[in-house]
PDB file of N, CA and C in Angstrom:
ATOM      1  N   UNK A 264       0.822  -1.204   0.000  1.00 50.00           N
ATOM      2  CA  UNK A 264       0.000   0.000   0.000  1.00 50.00           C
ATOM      3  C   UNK A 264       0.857   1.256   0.000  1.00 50.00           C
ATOM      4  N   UNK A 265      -0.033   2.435  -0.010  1.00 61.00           N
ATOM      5  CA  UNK A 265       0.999   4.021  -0.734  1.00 61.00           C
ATOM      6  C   UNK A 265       1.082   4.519   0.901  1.00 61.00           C
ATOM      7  N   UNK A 266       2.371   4.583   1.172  1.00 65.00           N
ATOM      8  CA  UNK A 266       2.190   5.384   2.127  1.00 65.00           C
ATOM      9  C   UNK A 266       2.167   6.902   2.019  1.00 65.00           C
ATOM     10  N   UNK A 267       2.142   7.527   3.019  1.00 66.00           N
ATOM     11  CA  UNK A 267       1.835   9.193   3.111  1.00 66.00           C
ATOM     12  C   UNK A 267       2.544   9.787   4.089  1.00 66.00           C
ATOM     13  N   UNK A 268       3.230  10.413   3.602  1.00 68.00           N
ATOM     14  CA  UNK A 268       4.674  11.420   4.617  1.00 68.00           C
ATOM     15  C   UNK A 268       3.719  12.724   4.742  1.00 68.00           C
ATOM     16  N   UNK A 269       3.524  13.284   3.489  1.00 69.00           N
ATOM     17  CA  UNK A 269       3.269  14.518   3.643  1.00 69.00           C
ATOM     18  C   UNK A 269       1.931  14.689   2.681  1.00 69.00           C
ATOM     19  N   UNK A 270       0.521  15.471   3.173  1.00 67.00           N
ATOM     20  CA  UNK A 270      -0.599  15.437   2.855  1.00 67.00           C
ATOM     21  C   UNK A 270      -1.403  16.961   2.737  1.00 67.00           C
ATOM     22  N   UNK A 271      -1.649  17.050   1.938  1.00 70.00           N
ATOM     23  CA  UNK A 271      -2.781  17.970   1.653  1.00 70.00           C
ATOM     24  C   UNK A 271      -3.814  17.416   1.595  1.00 70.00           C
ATOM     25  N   UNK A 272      -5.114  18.815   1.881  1.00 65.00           N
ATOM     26  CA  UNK A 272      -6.118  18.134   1.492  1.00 65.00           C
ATOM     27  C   UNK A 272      -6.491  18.427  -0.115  1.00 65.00           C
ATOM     28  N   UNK A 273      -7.780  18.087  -0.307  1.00 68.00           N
ATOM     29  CA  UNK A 273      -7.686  18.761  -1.357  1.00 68.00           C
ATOM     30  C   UNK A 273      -8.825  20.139  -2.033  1.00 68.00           C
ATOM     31  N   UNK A 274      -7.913  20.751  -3.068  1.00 69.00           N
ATOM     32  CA  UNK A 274      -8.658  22.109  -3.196  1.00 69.00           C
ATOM     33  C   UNK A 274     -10.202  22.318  -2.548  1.00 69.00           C
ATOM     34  N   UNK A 275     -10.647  22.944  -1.497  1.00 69.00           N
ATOM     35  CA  UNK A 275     -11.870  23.321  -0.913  1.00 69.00           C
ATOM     36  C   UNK A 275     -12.307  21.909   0.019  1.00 69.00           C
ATOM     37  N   UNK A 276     -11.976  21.272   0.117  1.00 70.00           N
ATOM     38  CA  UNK A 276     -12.207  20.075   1.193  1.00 70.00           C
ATOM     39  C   UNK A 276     -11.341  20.841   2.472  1.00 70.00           C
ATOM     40  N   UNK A 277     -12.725  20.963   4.135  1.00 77.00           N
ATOM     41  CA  UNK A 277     -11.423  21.150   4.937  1.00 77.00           C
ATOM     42  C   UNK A 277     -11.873  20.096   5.844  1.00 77.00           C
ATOM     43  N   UNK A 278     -12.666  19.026   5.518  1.00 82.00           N
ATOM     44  CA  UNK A 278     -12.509  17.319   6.342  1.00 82.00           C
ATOM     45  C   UNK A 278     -12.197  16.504   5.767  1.00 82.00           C
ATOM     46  N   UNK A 279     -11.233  15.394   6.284  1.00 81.00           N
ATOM     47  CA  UNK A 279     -10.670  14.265   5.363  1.00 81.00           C
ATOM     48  C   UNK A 279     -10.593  13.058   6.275  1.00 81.00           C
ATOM     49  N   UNK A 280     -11.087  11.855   6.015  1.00 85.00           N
ATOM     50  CA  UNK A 280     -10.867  10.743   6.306  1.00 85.00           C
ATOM     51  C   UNK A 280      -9.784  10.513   5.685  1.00 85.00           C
ATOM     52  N   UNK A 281      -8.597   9.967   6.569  1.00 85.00           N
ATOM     53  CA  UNK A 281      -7.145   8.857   6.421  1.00 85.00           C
ATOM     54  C   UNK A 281      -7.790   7.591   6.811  1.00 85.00           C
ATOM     55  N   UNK A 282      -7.667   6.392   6.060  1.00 87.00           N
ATOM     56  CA  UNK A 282      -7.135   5.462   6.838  1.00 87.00           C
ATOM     57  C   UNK A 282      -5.547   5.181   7.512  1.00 87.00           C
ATOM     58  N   UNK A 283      -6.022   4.045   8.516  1.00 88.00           N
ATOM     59  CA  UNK A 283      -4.582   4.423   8.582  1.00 88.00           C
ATOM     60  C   UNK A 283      -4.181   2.677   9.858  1.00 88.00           C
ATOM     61  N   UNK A 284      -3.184   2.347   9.582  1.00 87.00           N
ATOM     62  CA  UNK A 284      -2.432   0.651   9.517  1.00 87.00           C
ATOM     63  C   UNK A 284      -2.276   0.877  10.822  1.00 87.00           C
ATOM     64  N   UNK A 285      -2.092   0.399  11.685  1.00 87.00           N
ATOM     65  CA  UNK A 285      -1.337   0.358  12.963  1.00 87.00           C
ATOM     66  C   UNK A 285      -0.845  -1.274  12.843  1.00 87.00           C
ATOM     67  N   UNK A 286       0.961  -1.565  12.601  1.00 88.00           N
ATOM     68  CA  UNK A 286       1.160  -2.707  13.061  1.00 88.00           C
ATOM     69  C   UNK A 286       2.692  -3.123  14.101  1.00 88.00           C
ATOM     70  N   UNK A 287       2.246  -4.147  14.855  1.00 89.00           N
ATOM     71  CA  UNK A 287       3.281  -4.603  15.290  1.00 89.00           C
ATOM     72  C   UNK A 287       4.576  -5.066  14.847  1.00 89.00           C
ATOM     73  N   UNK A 288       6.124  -4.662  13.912  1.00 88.00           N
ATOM     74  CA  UNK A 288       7.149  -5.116  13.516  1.00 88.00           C
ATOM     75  C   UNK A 288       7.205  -6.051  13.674  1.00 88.00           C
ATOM     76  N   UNK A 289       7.291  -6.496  14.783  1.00 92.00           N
ATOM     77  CA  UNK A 289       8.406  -7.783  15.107  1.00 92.00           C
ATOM     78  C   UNK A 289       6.706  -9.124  15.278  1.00 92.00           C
ATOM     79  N   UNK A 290       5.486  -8.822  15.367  1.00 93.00           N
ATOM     80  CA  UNK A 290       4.831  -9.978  15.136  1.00 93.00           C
ATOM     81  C   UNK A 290       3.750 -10.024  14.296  1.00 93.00           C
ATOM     82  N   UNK A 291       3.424  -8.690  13.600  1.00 87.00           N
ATOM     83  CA  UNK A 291       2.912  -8.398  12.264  1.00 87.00           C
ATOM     84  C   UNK A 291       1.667  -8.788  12.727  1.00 87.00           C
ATOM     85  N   UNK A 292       0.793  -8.450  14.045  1.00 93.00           N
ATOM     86  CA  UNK A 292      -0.261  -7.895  14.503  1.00 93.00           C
ATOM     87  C   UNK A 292      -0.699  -6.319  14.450  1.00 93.00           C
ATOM     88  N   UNK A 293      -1.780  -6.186  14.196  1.00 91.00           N
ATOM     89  CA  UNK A 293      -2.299  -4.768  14.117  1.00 91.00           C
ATOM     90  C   UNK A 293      -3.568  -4.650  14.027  1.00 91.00           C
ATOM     91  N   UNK A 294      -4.012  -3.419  13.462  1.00 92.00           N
ATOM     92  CA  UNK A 294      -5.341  -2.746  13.719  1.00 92.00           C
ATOM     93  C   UNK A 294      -5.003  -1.903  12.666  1.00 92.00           C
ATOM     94  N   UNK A 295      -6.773  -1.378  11.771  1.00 92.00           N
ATOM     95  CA  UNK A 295      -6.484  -0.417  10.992  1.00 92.00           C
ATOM     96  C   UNK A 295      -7.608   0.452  11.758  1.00 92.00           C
ATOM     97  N   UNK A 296      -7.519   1.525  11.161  1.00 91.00           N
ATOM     98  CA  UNK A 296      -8.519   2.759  11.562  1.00 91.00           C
ATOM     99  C   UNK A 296      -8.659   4.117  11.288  1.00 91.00           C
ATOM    100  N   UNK A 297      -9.320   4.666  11.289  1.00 91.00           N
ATOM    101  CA  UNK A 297      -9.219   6.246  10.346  1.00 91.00           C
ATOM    102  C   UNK A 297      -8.735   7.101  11.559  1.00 91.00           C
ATOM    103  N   UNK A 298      -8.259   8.147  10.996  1.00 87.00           N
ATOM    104  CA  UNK A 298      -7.907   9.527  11.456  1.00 87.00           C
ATOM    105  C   UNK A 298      -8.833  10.772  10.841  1.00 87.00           C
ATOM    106  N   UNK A 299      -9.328  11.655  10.908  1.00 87.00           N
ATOM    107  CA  UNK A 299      -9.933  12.527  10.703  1.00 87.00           C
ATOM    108  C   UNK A 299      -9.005  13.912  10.589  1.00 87.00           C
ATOM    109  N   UNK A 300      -8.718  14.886   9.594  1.00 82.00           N
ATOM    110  CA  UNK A 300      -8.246  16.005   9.587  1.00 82.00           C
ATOM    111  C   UNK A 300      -9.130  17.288   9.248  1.00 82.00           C
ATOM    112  N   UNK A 301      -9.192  17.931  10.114  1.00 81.00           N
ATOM    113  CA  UNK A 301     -10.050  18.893   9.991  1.00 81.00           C
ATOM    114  C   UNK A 301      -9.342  20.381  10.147  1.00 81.00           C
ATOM    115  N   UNK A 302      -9.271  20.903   8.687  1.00 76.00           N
ATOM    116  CA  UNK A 302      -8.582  22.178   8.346  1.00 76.00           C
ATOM    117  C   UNK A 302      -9.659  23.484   8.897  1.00 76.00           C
ATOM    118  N   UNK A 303      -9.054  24.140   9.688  1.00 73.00           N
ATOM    119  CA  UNK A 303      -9.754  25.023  10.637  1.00 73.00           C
ATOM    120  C   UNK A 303      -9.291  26.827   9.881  1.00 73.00           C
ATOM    121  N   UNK A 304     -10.174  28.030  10.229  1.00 72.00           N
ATOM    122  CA  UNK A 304     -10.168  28.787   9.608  1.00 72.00           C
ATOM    123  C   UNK A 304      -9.003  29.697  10.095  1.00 72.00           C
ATOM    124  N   UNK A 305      -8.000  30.341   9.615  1.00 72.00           N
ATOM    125  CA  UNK A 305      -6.659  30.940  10.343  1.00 72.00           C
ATOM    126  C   UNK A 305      -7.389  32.411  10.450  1.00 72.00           C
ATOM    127  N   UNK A 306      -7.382  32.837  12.006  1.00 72.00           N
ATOM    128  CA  UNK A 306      -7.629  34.070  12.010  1.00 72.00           C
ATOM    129  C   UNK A 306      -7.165  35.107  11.209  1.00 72.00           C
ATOM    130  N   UNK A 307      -7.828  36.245  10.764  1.00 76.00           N
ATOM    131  CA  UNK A 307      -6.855  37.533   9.993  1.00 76.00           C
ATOM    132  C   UNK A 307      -7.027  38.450  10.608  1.00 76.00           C
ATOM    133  N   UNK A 308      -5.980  39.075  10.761  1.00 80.00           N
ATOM    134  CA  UNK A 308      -5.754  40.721  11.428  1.00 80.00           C
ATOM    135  C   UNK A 308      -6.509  41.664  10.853  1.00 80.00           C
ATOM    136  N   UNK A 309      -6.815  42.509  11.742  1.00 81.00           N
ATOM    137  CA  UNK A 309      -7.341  44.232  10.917  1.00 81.00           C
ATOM    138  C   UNK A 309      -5.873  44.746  10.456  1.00 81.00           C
ATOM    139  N   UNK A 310      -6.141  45.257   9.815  1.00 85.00           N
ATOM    140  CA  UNK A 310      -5.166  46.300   9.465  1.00 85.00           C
ATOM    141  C   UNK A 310      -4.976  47.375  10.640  1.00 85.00           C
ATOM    142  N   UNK A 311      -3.994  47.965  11.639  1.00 82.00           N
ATOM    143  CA  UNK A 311      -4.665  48.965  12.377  1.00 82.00           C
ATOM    144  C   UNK A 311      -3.078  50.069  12.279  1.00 82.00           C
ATOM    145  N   UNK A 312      -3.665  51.244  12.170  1.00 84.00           N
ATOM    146  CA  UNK A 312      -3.026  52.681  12.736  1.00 84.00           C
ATOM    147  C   UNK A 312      -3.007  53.189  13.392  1.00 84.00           C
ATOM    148  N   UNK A 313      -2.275  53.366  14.630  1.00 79.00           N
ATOM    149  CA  UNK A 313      -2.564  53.766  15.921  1.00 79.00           C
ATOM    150  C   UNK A 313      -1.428  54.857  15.982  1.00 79.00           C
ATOM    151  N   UNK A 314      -1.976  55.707  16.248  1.00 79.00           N
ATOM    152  CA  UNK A 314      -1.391  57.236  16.169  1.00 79.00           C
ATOM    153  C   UNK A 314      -1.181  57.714  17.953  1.00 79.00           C
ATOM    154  N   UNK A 315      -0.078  58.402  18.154  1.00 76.00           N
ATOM    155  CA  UNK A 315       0.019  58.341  19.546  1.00 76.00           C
ATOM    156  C   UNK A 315       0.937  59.898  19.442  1.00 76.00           C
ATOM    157  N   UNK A 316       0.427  61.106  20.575  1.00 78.00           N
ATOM    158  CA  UNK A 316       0.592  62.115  20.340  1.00 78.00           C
ATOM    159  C   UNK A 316       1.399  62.387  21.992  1.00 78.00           C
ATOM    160  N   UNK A 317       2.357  63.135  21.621  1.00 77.00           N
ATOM    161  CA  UNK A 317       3.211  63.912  22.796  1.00 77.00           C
ATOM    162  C   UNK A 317       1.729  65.276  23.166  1.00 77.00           C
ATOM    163  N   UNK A 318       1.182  65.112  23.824  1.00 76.00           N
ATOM    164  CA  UNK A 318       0.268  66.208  23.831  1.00 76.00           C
ATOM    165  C   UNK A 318       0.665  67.162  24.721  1.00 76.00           C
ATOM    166  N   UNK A 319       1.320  67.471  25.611  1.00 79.00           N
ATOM    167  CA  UNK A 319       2.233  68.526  26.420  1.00 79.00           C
ATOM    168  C   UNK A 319       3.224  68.906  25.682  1.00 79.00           C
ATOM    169  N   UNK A 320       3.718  68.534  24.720  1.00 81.00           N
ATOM    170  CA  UNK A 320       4.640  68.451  23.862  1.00 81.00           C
ATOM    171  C   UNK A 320       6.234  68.443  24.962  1.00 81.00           C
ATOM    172  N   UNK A 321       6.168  67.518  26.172  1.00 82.00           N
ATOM    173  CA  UNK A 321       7.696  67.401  26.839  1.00 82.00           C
ATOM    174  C   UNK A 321       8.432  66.527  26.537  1.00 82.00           C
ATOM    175  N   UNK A 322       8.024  65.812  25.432  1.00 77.00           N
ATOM    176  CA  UNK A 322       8.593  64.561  24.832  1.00 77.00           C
ATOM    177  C   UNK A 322       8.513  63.452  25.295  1.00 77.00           C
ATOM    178  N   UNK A 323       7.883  63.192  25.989  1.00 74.00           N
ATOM    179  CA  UNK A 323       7.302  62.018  27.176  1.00 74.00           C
ATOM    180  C   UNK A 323       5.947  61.259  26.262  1.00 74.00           C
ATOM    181  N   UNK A 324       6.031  60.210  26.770  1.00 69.00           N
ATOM    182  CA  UNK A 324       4.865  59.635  25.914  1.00 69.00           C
ATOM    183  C   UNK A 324       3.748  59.008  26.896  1.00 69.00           C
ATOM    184  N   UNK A 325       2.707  58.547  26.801  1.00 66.00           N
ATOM    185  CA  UNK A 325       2.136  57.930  28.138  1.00 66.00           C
ATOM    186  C   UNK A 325       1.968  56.171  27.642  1.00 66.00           C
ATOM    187  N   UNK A 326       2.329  55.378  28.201  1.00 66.00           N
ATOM    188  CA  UNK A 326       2.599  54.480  28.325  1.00 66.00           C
ATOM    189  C   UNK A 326       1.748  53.368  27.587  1.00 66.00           C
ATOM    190  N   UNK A 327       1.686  52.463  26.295  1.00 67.00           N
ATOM    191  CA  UNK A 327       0.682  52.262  25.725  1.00 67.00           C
ATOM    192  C   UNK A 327       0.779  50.797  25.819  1.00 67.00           C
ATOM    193  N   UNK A 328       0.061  50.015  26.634  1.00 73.00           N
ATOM    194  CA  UNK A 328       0.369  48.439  26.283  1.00 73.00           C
ATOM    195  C   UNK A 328      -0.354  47.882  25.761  1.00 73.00           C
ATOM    196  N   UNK A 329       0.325  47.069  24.543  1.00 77.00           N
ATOM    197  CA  UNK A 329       0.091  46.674  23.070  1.00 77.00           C
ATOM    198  C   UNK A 329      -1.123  45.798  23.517  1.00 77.00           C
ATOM    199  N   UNK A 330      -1.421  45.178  24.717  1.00 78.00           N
ATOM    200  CA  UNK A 330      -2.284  44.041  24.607  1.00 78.00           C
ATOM    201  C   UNK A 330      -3.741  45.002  24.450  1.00 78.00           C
ATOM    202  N   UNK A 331      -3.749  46.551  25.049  1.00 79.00           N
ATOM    203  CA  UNK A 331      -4.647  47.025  25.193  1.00 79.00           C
ATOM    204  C   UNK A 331      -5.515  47.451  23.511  1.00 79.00           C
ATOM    205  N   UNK A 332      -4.382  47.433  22.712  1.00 80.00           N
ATOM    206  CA  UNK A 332      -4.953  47.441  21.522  1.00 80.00           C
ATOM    207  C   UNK A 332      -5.300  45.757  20.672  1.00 80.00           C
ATOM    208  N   UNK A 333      -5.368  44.768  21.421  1.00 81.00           N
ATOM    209  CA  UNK A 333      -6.333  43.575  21.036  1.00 81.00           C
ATOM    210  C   UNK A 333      -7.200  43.938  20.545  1.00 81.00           C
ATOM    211  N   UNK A 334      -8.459  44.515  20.966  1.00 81.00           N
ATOM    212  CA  UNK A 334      -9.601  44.466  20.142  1.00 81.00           C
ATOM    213  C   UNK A 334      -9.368  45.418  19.165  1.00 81.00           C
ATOM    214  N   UNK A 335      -8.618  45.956  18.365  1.00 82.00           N
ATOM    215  CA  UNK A 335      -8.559  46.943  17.316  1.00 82.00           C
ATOM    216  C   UNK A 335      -8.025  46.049  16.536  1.00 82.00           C
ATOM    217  N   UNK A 336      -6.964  45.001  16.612  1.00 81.00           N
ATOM    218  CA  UNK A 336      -6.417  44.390  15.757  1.00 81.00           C
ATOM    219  C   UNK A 336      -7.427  43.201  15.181  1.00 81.00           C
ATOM    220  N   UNK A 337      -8.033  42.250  16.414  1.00 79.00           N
ATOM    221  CA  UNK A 337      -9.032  40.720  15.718  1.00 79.00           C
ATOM    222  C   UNK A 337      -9.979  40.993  16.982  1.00 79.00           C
ATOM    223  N   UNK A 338     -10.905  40.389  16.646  1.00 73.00           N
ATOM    224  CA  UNK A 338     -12.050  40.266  17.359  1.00 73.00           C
ATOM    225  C   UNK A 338     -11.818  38.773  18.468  1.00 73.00           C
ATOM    226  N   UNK A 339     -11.380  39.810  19.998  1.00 64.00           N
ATOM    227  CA  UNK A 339     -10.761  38.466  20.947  1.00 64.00           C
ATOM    228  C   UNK A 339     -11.735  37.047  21.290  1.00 64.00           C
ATOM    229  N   UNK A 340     -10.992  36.370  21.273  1.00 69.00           N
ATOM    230  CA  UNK A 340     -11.513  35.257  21.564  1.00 69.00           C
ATOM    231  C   UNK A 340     -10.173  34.261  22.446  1.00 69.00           C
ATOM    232  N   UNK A 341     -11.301  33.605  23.302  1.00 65.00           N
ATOM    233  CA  UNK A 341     -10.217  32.782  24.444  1.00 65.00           C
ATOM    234  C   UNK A 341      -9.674  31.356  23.867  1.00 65.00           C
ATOM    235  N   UNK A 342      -9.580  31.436  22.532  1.00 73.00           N
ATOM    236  CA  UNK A 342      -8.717  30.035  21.630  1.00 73.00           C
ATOM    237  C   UNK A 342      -7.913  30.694  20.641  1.00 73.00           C
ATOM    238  N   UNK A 343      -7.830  31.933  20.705  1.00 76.00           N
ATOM    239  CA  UNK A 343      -6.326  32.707  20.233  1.00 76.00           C
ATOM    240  C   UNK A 343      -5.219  33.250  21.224  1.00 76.00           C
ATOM    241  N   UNK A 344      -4.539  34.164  20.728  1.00 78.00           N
ATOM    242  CA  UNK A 344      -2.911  34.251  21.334  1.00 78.00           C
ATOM    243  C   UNK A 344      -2.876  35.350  20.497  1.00 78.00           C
ATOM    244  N   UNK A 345      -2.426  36.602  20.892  1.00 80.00           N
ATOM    245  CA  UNK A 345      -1.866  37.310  20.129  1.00 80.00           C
ATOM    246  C   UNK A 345      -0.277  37.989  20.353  1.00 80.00           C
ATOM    247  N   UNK A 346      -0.118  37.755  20.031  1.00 82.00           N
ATOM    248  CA  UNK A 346       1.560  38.038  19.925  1.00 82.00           C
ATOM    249  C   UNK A 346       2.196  39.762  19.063  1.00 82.00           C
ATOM    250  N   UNK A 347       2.627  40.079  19.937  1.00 80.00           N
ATOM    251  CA  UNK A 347       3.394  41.694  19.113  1.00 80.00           C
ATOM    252  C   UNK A 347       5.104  41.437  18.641  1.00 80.00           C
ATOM    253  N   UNK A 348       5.323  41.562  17.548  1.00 81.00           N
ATOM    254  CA  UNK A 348       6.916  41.844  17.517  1.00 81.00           C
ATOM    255  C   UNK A 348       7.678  42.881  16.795  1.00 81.00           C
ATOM    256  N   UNK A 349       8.537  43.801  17.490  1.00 77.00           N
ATOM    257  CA  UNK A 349       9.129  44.773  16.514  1.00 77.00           C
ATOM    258  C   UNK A 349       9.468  44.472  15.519  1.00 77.00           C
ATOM    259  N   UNK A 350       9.398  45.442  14.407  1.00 74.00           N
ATOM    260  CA  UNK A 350       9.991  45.294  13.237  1.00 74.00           C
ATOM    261  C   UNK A 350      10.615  46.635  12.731  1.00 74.00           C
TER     262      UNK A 350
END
């Protein structure tokens, strides 16, 4: 039989039945049985511009933490992660 290293699904399918061998080497006992792959939707970012003003003009900035702009970037949810990195 064909084995499978590496798998796509295919164009617009995002559930797939594998079968799939389970056997023992050394006494060539086993079991077969499916696996299920289920291609899930990848969140997308907003686009966002966040403009931030010296408004005393002393060159001081007031302190902005990035997590506080979450909801401007994706709409939060508690099975994401959002992550910031300079560039």
């Amino acid at each position: 039989p064909n084995t499978l290293t590496d798998y796509e699904p295919p164009v617009g399918e995002n559930k797939v039945e594998i079968k799939v061998k389970f056997e023992n080497k050394e006494n060539g006992c086993g079991n077969e049985g499916t696996i299920t792959i289920t291609q899930k939707e990848t969140p997308r970012p907003n686009k966002v511009t966040y403009t931030l003003c010296d408004e005393d003009l002393d060159g001081e900035y007031n302190d902005v933490l990035l997590k506080d702009l979450d909801n401007l970037v994706i709409t939060p949810s508690a099975k994401q992660e959002i992550t910031y990195y300079r560039t």
